[in-house]
Amino acid sequence: MLQLQEGGYGLLKNCFFPESAAIIGASTDPLKFGGRALKFCLERGYKGRLYPVNARHDVVQGVPAYAHVADLPEAPDIAVIAVPAPLVRENLVAAGEKGCKVAIVYGAQFAEAGGQGQARQDDLLRIARDHGMRMVGPNCMGAISLASGFVASFTSAPEHHDGNGWPEAGAVSVASQSGAVGIQVFAQLRDRGLGLANWISTGNQADVDVADAIAYFAGDAATRTIAAYMEDASRGLKLCQALERARLSKKPVVILKVGTTPEGGAAAQGHTASMYVEDRVVDDLFAQYGVLRAGSVNELIDLVAACEAGVVPSSPDVAAVSVSGGGAVMISDAAARRGLDLVDYPQDALAALKERNAFVNDRNPIDISAPSMSNMEITGGHLKWGLERNLPTMIGYISHVPLVPRTRSGIMPQLLKFRDAHPGQLIAIAANLHPEDRSALVKTGVAVFDDPSVATESVAKLVRAGQAFEKPPNMPTAPGGFEDLSDALAAAGITLVTETVVDDAGAAVRMLDGPIVLKLSASTLRHKT
Amino acid sequence: MLQLQEGGYGLLKNCFFPESAAIIGASTDPLKFGGRALKFCLERGYKGRLYPVNARHDVVQGVPAYAHVADLPEAPDIAVIAVPAPLVRENLVAAGEKGCKVAIVYGAQFAEAGGQGQARQDDLLRIARDHGMRMVGPNCMGAISLASGFVASFTSAPEHHDGNGWPEAGAVSVASQSGAVGIQVFAQLRDRGLGLANWISTGNQADVDVADAIAYFAGDAATRTIAAYMEDASRGLKLCQALERARLSKKPVVILKVGTTPEGGAAAQGHTASMYVEDRVVDDLFAQYGVLRAGSVNELIDLVAACEAGVVPSSPDVAAVSVSGGGAVMISDAAARRGLDLVDYPQDALAALKERNAFVNDRNPIDISAPSMSNMEITGGHLKWGLERNLPTMIGYISHVPLVPRTRSGIMPQLLKFRDAHPGQLIAIAANLHPEDRSALVKTGVAVFDDPSVATESVAKLVRAGQAFEKPPNMPTAPGGFEDLSDALAAAGITLVTETVVDDAGAAVRMLDGPIVLKLSASTLRHKT
């Protein structure tokens, strides 16, 4: 299934919005590995039918339980297989025989553990395929939907902040190969005041991978922004098809693709058995589809913050306003480096502004200068003036103004009205803010950052996505037979030399009559090139 | 004074540790522009002699005041000139005549405002020089020392967090051309649990500039790490001399140099009348002296966090431990990209580790894998195992482990002991932490980050500084006559084409007989190249 299968990724709906779910290995202890999914579903008010499967208890956490999957009164949409690795196989078979559409397998010690583990994983995959069932994992942390309240995960992140660790229900959907990194994204989105729709950890990706999740989120009504952490980009055609679906839906996709170096690639192989792909290939592919590429978890969060303002400009024109010349310089540098255009203003508009503030440095970025800390009428007024230029984007830098009580009370009411008054413009504010002010501002649809350089660079990446959104549809297809990255790249206009895998070198020589590059593949070799 | 003058920068001691200070324009209202410095000095317990100067009150904020500077009972070490711009000149003259060693001038509308302002600023500079007095500003936010309690600034940052806006007294000294950016640094250091020693805003830098401050901090006992925001690097010889002093003192210097593009350079000229210097020249110069160069305010804070651990390794060898394969990949990528070496471990040590944790991925970075969230003996033990490799640096990624109450209570006591047990190693931890845990960990001498990529890149930049610290002394000197950047670069082994400024093109042609590059300079031109 190295192409996207419409019925296939469509089944992921059952990871987030199932009507019924079996939790196999559901524990009576809500803190245990097997007890958490049930606890979370109850806590989040999941409205579907829950079937705990537990051989020793008739009731689990207050919910009637069943000794075996076979005993369930219906075929549940999803089976959460929360049992230790040695018990996974029999339960996956049972879920398949019952007619589940999707199974989530938490257990580790599969492909990431090498040869024997790979064989065990191949076996699971065959079982899933034989029953027409999609499988998430193994070696994953499950799926979470704050849109439906269905939480099939053993994460302990909800315990953060004295048990108030859930993000608000929102519009960001996350797909991560790594559970721990995915949960760091979950926590940092929350702490930035960004709301979560759906979250999935794909682990070893025997079947369901990040591309499937992106394709699903592209059509999911709860999702506005898609964020992903990927170690493997080798299923290139599928990935391109998923990205094209997101692009056609005009949903920005932010991706932290790691394993960018051969050393990182080797570490990724040990983690999720991911294959190393030259990073410039990934870069080209992402650029093609307007992906906002992040270089770190922190940058991923910043880019999501830009996307979540809900406006994706395709024009590079920007109006910038800064309380300080320093901010103006940083915005100018980042804009020039990333291709944003700080447009020139008409002289008469600048002259009128100068009449209101003799200190103003009347260029773009506007530097409010001295009055910016003393008179919030002027500070807010200049930001408003920037908005009224009616450029697609306004970037404002207001440093620590919203942390000082007397300036905070003057500026916040003004900022909170900006987006309603200018619904079609992207408004990015760089400032040090109280968390509650930041959340309130984010809720109005303003993109909020600490740092003016980061704000500007994030806007620039979003504009690239906006430009990609304007290109005509171009769904890549497999040219027949080939189903790997090189095909996808060919479909996207990038040519690679032909690659194939053979068991002995003689076979390769017989296939070709030109020069040959051999790449050895064996679990006993650490460096393969 | 485009070379560093020992007596000159030495006088900056009076900005931070004066024995006596006049505050000219001291207001009875502690919230007013002119009232804050006095309020802050009283609040921070400054022990020197304070002389408010106020023509209308005998007592200001409880301190006996004087009508004129001339009336003071002694020549104060420093005069803080907190009066509006039109009154600056006469008060600067009075401070000079009284025998003050340094004057701080807040007022704006000088060189940054163009021709007339430049003339007014030149006049101030001449007055200061005539009296052998150093001048900070104009167009600056003054100086702060948490080491002495002397605060000559009108910043409102101490009002943050319900009036608890001061950072802890610590070992970071900050020099910033921009007041607003400097205060953002002040606030973000505080919010990361990093302590402040001294802080200075140099504004238009008519006299004292960031290079003077770096040179002073290099010899200041309270300072361990120097952080700077610069718009102007054109006084290159002076800057090189200052950086060489810091290097010889083995104090890391983190610099956010902006105006990296012609567009940003133009904005910087409008802000602090700074001159644009090609950015690759700045890059080369910084590399020469082991400067940790930041690309944003956020990165500046991260780099300071690395420096403040108080260990500057010169070897690129690193042991890394991660709770997740994803962290291991990100650390591997960043290490490979930035020249850190994740050394191979002996097989027997890895085998012993594997006996304690069957899930461990036994390479460098160690991936603790499944037990990392369930058993803090194992998680802490693996981090300790990494430290016990006795490599100069250990990087640990523990994601959200310290945010979950039951894992927090298991891991934090272990982390807090690491540095005492391994005083000579650089320990960098990437994790999501409670602010109080982060502060406690920082206090033990651990470098703390959110993000594993950022942690690794910050360590790599610090190692470059450590390598620069090992080179022999090489104080650059002016080769005679020339006192500008090209000389400093020549002293540092970098050759540029000869540059000069002429009023008409004919003069240039007469001076040279080779090809000529003309660069026009006039206030009416926006783009000059």
XYZ file of N, CA and C in Angstrom, chain A residues 31 36 108-109 112 139 141 155-157 159-163 178 180-181 183-184 187-188 190-191 229 231 256-271 295-299 302 323-330 332-334 336-337 342 344-345 358-359 361 363-365 367 369-370 373 397 399-401 403-407 431-432 434 450-454 457 526-527, chain B residues 31 36 108-109 112 139 141 154-157 159-163 178 180-181 183-184 187-188 190-191 229 231 256-271 295-299 302 323-330 332-334 336-337 344 358-359 361-365 367 369-370 373 397 399-401 403-407 431-432 434 450-454 457 526-527:
564
model
N -4.403 4.535 36.096
C -3.054 5.064 35.874
C -2.177 4.085 35.102
N -5.414 3.663 30.930
C -5.524 5.102 30.654
C -6.502 5.457 29.546
N 5.917 -2.625 21.856
C 7.213 -2.406 21.196
C 7.922 -3.750 20.999
N 9.188 -3.679 20.598
C 10.028 -4.845 20.302
C 9.599 -5.503 18.986
N 11.712 -2.179 15.118
C 12.784 -1.339 15.650
C 13.837 -2.158 16.393
N 4.554 -0.217 18.331
C 5.532 0.696 18.909
C 5.037 2.130 18.794
N 2.047 5.321 20.360
C 1.375 5.828 21.552
C -0.098 6.114 21.290
N -0.552 8.001 27.010
C 0.282 9.155 27.395
C -0.066 9.647 28.802
N 0.940 10.161 29.482
C 0.686 10.738 30.805
C 0.616 12.263 30.752
N 0.642 12.823 29.559
C 0.604 14.286 29.439
C -0.618 14.947 30.079
N -1.705 14.485 32.824
C -1.404 14.706 34.250
C -0.618 16.002 34.487
N -0.098 16.614 33.428
C 0.628 17.884 33.599
C -0.267 18.915 34.290
N 0.380 19.945 34.845
C -0.342 21.093 35.405
C -1.466 20.641 36.354
N -1.098 19.795 37.317
C -2.073 19.320 38.311
C -3.303 18.682 37.683
N -3.065 17.932 36.638
C -4.177 17.226 36.007
C -4.933 18.047 34.980
N 7.177 9.535 16.368
C 7.661 9.359 17.738
C 6.575 9.771 18.722
N 7.079 10.283 22.044
C 7.607 11.295 22.970
C 7.652 12.667 22.313
N 8.085 12.719 21.054
C 8.129 14.014 20.367
C 6.712 14.508 20.121
N 4.189 13.984 21.947
C 3.646 14.499 23.210
C 4.294 15.835 23.576
N 5.554 16.019 23.209
C 6.152 17.337 23.434
C 5.400 18.380 22.592
N 2.128 19.116 24.317
C 2.309 19.980 25.502
C 2.648 21.412 25.094
N 3.504 21.568 24.088
C 3.900 22.922 23.705
C 2.776 23.651 22.966
N -0.353 23.264 23.677
C -1.197 23.657 24.823
C -0.637 24.896 25.505
N 0.669 24.870 25.784
C 1.256 25.968 26.544
C 1.379 27.252 25.721
N 5.585 15.104 12.643
C 6.970 14.750 12.905
C 7.229 13.446 12.157
N 10.215 10.584 10.596
C 11.579 10.082 10.468
C 11.791 9.447 9.106
N 8.192 18.572 10.695
C 9.553 18.403 11.213
C 10.017 17.045 10.723
N 10.784 17.045 9.620
C 11.338 15.798 9.078
C 12.759 15.682 9.602
N 13.026 14.677 10.396
C 14.371 14.485 10.942
C 15.049 13.321 10.238
N 16.290 13.047 10.658
C 17.113 12.126 9.885
C 17.606 12.866 8.653
N 18.050 14.100 8.876
C 18.480 14.948 7.751
C 19.936 14.691 7.395
N 20.647 14.002 8.269
C 22.056 13.677 8.028
C 22.175 12.150 8.041
N 23.230 11.595 7.448
C 23.398 10.136 7.520
C 23.439 9.655 8.971
N 24.018 10.447 9.878
C 24.094 10.053 11.293
C 22.693 10.026 11.909
N 21.921 11.051 11.642
C 20.551 11.085 12.141
C 19.719 9.984 11.488
N 19.991 9.721 10.208
C 19.287 8.644 9.510
C 19.548 7.296 10.159
N 20.804 7.074 10.596
C 21.146 5.813 11.260
C 20.389 5.692 12.580
N 20.281 6.804 13.315
C 19.538 6.785 14.572
C 18.057 6.512 14.311
N 17.533 7.057 13.228
C 16.117 6.847 12.885
C 15.865 5.398 12.510
N 16.845 4.786 11.867
C 16.664 3.373 11.526
C 16.544 2.530 12.794
N 17.343 2.892 13.813
C 17.275 2.168 15.078
C 15.992 2.455 15.842
N 15.361 3.586 15.566
C 14.164 3.955 16.306
C 12.911 3.371 15.691
N 12.728 23.043 11.529
C 14.017 22.445 11.844
C 14.117 21.961 13.283
N 13.088 22.206 14.063
C 13.117 21.801 15.471
C 11.681 21.768 15.977
N 11.497 21.173 17.150
C 10.155 21.156 17.750
C 9.685 22.587 17.983
N 10.577 23.421 18.523
C 10.184 24.808 18.785
C 9.718 25.499 17.509
N 10.443 25.263 16.416
C 10.046 25.928 15.170
C 8.716 25.377 14.663
N 6.093 27.278 16.390
C 5.987 28.644 15.846
C 5.259 28.649 14.502
N 7.693 48.758 18.154
C 7.879 49.732 19.231
C 9.328 50.171 19.323
N 10.196 49.472 18.606
C 11.624 49.764 18.753
C 12.323 49.630 17.425
N 13.347 50.444 17.251
C 14.150 50.338 16.045
C 14.783 48.966 15.929
N 15.131 48.367 17.066
C 15.727 47.033 17.036
C 14.796 46.018 16.401
N 13.541 46.074 16.791
C 12.552 45.181 16.188
C 12.417 45.444 14.698
N 12.459 46.720 14.312
C 12.353 47.070 12.891
C 13.510 46.458 12.107
N 14.708 46.483 12.698
C 15.874 45.912 12.007
C 15.709 44.394 11.879
N 15.297 43.750 12.956
C 15.169 42.289 12.904
C 14.105 41.851 11.910
N 13.194 43.585 9.282
C 13.726 43.884 7.943
C 14.693 42.797 7.479
N 15.588 42.385 8.386
C 16.539 41.330 8.034
C 15.824 40.043 7.635
N 14.889 39.624 8.497
C 14.216 38.341 8.249
C 13.382 38.419 6.976
N 13.929 40.325 4.316
C 14.811 40.323 3.148
C 15.356 38.909 2.903
N 15.713 38.232 3.988
C 16.301 36.892 3.864
C 15.280 35.893 3.328
N 8.592 44.477 2.315
C 8.123 45.595 3.140
C 7.883 46.753 2.185
N 6.816 50.111 0.138
C 6.909 51.550 0.398
C 5.498 52.127 0.569
N 5.380 53.098 1.475
C 4.086 53.750 1.706
C 4.026 55.087 0.959
N 5.858 62.782 16.496
C 7.061 63.400 15.926
C 8.261 62.458 15.964
N 8.227 61.454 16.842
C 9.367 60.557 16.989
C 9.385 59.434 15.949
N 9.719 56.893 13.048
C 10.623 56.692 11.932
C 9.775 56.202 10.777
N 9.106 54.859 7.824
C 9.363 53.937 6.718
C 8.682 52.619 7.102
N 8.839 51.611 6.291
C 8.294 50.292 6.613
C 9.484 49.392 6.924
N 9.646 48.862 8.138
C 8.754 48.938 9.292
C 8.695 50.324 9.928
N 8.748 52.617 12.990
C 9.325 52.525 14.339
C 8.646 53.584 15.204
N 8.979 54.300 18.268
C 10.010 54.993 19.043
C 9.504 55.433 20.414
N 10.026 56.552 20.925
C 9.847 56.948 22.325
C 8.433 56.793 22.906
N 6.140 53.212 24.902
C 5.926 52.682 26.249
C 5.066 53.609 27.103
N 5.719 44.320 16.345
C 6.624 43.940 17.445
C 6.394 44.902 18.603
N 7.461 44.047 21.966
C 8.377 43.731 23.075
C 7.606 43.388 24.347
N 7.933 44.022 25.469
C 7.345 43.646 26.756
C 6.167 44.545 27.149
N 5.678 45.346 26.216
C 4.552 46.252 26.515
C 3.403 45.520 27.227
N 3.436 43.133 29.277
C 3.761 42.569 30.592
C 3.743 43.625 31.690
N 3.708 44.901 31.305
C 3.721 45.978 32.290
C 2.270 46.356 32.576
N 1.819 46.270 33.826
C 0.377 46.428 34.094
C -0.246 47.654 33.420
N 0.401 48.849 33.554
C -0.302 50.029 33.021
C -0.301 50.059 31.491
N 0.702 49.487 30.822
C 0.647 49.446 29.354
C -0.183 48.252 28.876
N 5.715 39.565 20.933
C 5.650 40.245 22.224
C 5.871 39.242 23.333
N 6.291 39.749 24.485
C 6.273 38.935 25.694
C 4.927 39.166 26.357
N 1.562 37.698 29.022
C 1.008 36.764 29.992
C 0.351 35.615 29.234
N 7.130 35.224 20.481
C 8.003 36.002 21.359
C 8.848 36.979 20.554
N 9.338 36.466 19.439
C 10.535 36.979 18.804
C 10.214 37.548 17.431
N 10.616 38.777 17.141
C 10.263 39.381 15.847
C 10.883 38.655 14.652
N 12.096 38.119 14.810
C 12.709 37.372 13.698
C 11.902 36.110 13.424
N 11.543 35.420 14.482
C 10.780 34.180 14.336
C 9.411 34.470 13.744
N 9.967 35.140 9.976
C 10.322 33.928 9.224
C 9.127 32.977 9.123
N 26.425 -1.179 10.189
C 25.910 0.088 10.721
C 25.903 1.179 9.680
N 26.983 1.306 8.956
C 27.031 2.327 7.901
C 26.930 1.621 6.574
N 7.033 56.550 39.356
C 6.645 55.911 38.097
C 7.062 56.740 36.890
N 12.218 56.912 38.101
C 12.405 55.457 38.238
C 13.797 55.058 38.714
N 16.220 61.291 23.418
C 16.271 60.912 22.007
C 16.236 62.157 21.128
N 16.072 61.955 19.830
C 16.073 63.004 18.807
C 17.490 63.542 18.575
N 19.914 59.668 15.492
C 18.925 58.811 14.820
C 17.881 59.633 14.081
N 19.798 58.626 23.501
C 18.812 57.706 22.937
C 19.019 56.298 23.500
N 18.595 53.552 27.225
C 17.765 53.224 28.373
C 18.599 53.023 29.631
N 15.121 53.880 33.065
C 13.695 54.159 33.208
C 12.842 52.992 32.717
N 13.454 51.824 32.587
C 12.688 50.671 32.112
C 11.512 50.371 33.035
N 10.439 49.854 32.450
C 9.302 49.445 33.275
C 9.278 47.931 33.499
N 10.318 47.237 33.063
C 10.328 45.772 33.199
C 10.193 45.287 34.647
N 8.192 46.122 36.692
C 6.762 46.043 37.011
C 6.115 44.734 36.540
N 6.827 43.963 35.716
C 6.273 42.676 35.258
C 5.944 41.787 36.459
N 5.108 40.793 36.224
C 4.794 39.771 37.239
C 4.445 40.413 38.585
N 3.465 41.315 38.556
C 2.992 41.978 39.781
C 4.121 42.630 40.566
N 5.028 43.262 39.856
C 6.113 43.971 40.536
C 7.294 43.082 40.906
N 19.829 48.533 21.427
C 18.396 48.828 21.523
C 17.914 48.614 22.949
N 14.656 48.442 23.888
C 13.520 47.515 23.893
C 13.997 46.074 23.741
N 14.959 45.848 22.842
C 15.466 44.485 22.672
C 16.243 44.070 23.919
N 15.660 44.970 26.892
C 14.696 44.643 27.953
C 13.993 43.319 27.664
N 13.814 43.014 26.391
C 13.263 41.677 26.080
C 14.259 40.604 26.542
N 13.989 40.308 30.287
C 12.786 39.574 30.707
C 12.906 38.083 30.398
N 13.464 37.749 29.243
C 13.540 36.335 28.875
C 14.625 35.606 29.677
N 15.303 36.307 32.767
C 14.585 36.105 34.033
C 13.629 34.914 33.936
N 12.853 34.874 32.849
C 11.828 33.840 32.753
C 12.430 32.466 32.453
N 23.460 42.725 22.011
C 22.676 43.003 20.807
C 23.338 44.184 20.127
N 23.743 46.624 16.465
C 23.322 46.997 15.113
C 24.523 47.456 14.303
N 23.891 38.871 19.245
C 22.880 39.003 18.202
C 23.229 40.266 17.424
N 23.915 40.071 16.287
C 24.258 41.206 15.424
C 23.205 41.266 14.328
N 22.466 42.356 14.284
C 21.428 42.502 13.271
C 21.859 43.530 12.228
N 20.986 43.761 11.258
C 21.411 44.521 10.092
C 22.273 43.610 9.227
N 21.799 42.370 9.038
C 22.580 41.374 8.294
C 22.330 41.478 6.800
N 21.294 42.223 6.443
C 20.962 42.400 5.028
C 21.005 43.905 4.745
N 21.152 44.300 3.478
C 21.115 45.742 3.186
C 19.817 46.377 3.691
N 18.702 45.652 3.606
C 17.415 46.191 4.063
C 17.438 46.405 5.575
N 17.941 45.409 6.299
C 18.047 45.551 7.745
C 19.058 46.629 8.110
N 20.111 46.731 7.325
C 21.109 47.768 7.566
C 20.510 49.159 7.427
N 19.624 49.310 6.451
C 18.972 50.616 6.259
C 18.086 50.934 7.468
N 17.390 49.930 7.978
C 16.551 50.151 9.163
C 17.424 50.507 10.370
N 18.580 49.870 10.478
C 19.487 50.145 11.598
C 20.047 51.555 11.508
N 20.266 52.015 10.291
C 20.746 53.390 10.157
C 19.706 54.379 10.679
N 18.436 54.078 10.407
C 17.358 54.935 10.900
C 17.183 54.836 12.400
N 17.606 53.741 13.000
C 17.389 53.540 14.425
C 18.520 54.139 15.248
N 20.943 34.195 15.955
C 20.174 34.725 14.836
C 18.862 35.365 15.264
N 18.552 35.288 16.546
C 17.297 35.841 17.045
C 17.433 36.043 18.552
N 16.481 36.786 19.125
C 16.489 36.965 20.582
C 16.367 35.597 21.263
N 15.452 34.772 20.763
C 15.275 33.454 21.381
C 16.576 32.661 21.363
N 17.286 32.716 20.248
C 18.537 31.948 20.184
C 19.579 32.540 21.118
N 18.960 31.036 24.410
C 19.393 29.634 24.442
C 20.919 29.532 24.551
N 15.127 9.833 26.098
C 13.996 8.979 26.473
C 13.279 8.451 25.241
N 13.630 8.965 24.091
C 12.875 8.612 22.891
C 13.810 8.536 21.707
N 13.468 7.641 20.792
C 14.246 7.546 19.572
C 14.197 8.850 18.790
N 13.065 9.551 18.863
C 12.952 10.820 18.146
C 13.987 11.818 18.628
N 14.150 11.901 19.945
C 15.173 12.779 20.500
C 16.559 12.370 20.036
N 16.782 11.058 19.985
C 18.089 10.562 19.544
C 18.367 10.989 18.102
N 17.355 10.946 17.270
C 17.541 11.350 15.874
C 17.840 12.844 15.789
N 17.077 13.637 16.534
C 17.268 15.095 16.457
C 18.655 15.493 16.978
N 21.292 13.554 16.943
C 22.260 13.060 15.950
C 22.365 14.018 14.760
N 21.210 14.459 14.275
C 21.212 15.399 13.149
C 21.958 16.682 13.498
N 21.605 17.256 14.635
C 22.198 18.549 15.005
C 23.687 18.392 15.262
N 25.738 16.167 13.903
C 26.429 15.973 12.624
C 26.533 17.299 11.870
N 25.459 18.068 11.921
C 25.416 19.342 11.190
C 26.396 20.333 11.774
N 31.731 6.495 19.778
C 31.337 5.091 19.962
C 31.720 4.635 21.363
N 16.349 -4.137 28.668
C 16.328 -4.909 27.423
C 15.868 -4.057 26.235
N 15.160 -2.953 26.518
C 14.623 -2.120 25.441
C 15.635 -1.126 24.879
N 18.317 1.039 23.120
C 18.969 1.035 21.819
C 20.411 1.441 22.077
N 21.307 0.481 22.030
C 22.646 0.676 22.587
C 23.642 1.254 21.581
N 23.491 2.504 21.339
C 24.429 3.280 20.542
C 24.477 4.669 21.152
N 25.200 5.572 20.586
C 25.232 6.949 21.059
C 24.524 7.796 20.015
N 23.416 8.437 20.312
C 22.711 8.562 21.595
C 22.057 7.253 22.046
N 19.090 5.338 23.491
C 17.637 5.542 23.503
C 17.053 4.639 24.585
N 14.070 4.246 25.579
C 12.889 3.575 25.034
C 11.822 3.322 26.097
N 11.079 2.242 25.961
C 9.844 2.026 26.729
C 9.911 2.333 28.228
N 9.308 6.287 30.723
C 8.218 6.987 31.402
C 7.737 6.222 32.638
N 17.900 14.180 26.662
C 16.560 14.601 26.240
C 15.539 13.793 27.023
N 12.104 14.945 27.311
C 10.749 15.325 26.886
C 9.929 15.863 28.065
N 8.740 15.330 28.280
C 7.838 15.894 29.297
C 7.906 15.136 30.625
N 8.887 14.257 30.783
C 9.002 13.481 32.033
C 8.892 14.374 33.283
N 7.191 16.964 33.814
C 5.902 17.657 33.981
C 4.837 16.736 34.566
N 5.105 15.427 34.575
C 4.128 14.454 35.092
C 4.443 14.227 36.571
N 3.494 14.485 37.467
C 3.834 14.466 38.895
C 4.624 13.232 39.341
N 4.169 12.014 38.942
C 4.850 10.840 39.502
C 6.236 10.630 38.897
N 6.453 11.037 37.641
C 7.812 10.909 37.091
C 8.666 12.105 37.507
N 14.095 19.393 27.984
C 12.892 18.872 28.634
C 11.864 19.972 28.757
N 10.622 19.575 28.896
C 9.585 20.523 29.310
C 9.514 20.459 30.826
N 8.592 22.461 34.806
C 8.001 23.539 35.588
C 9.036 24.643 35.746
N 14.244 23.559 26.030
C 13.026 22.819 25.680
C 13.341 21.703 24.691
N 14.186 22.042 23.741
C 14.217 21.368 22.448
C 15.565 20.667 22.262
N 15.553 19.380 21.907
C 16.826 18.673 21.772
C 17.718 19.206 20.644
N 17.120 19.666 19.552
C 17.929 20.236 18.465
C 18.606 21.518 18.934
N 17.836 22.344 19.614
C 18.370 23.624 20.104
C 19.466 23.366 21.140
N 22.608 22.237 19.201
C 23.229 23.323 18.435
C 23.883 24.344 19.367
N 17.759 56.158 -0.210
C 17.420 55.024 0.649
C 18.299 53.821 0.364
N 18.491 53.524 -0.903
C 19.348 52.385 -1.253
C 20.642 52.933 -1.811
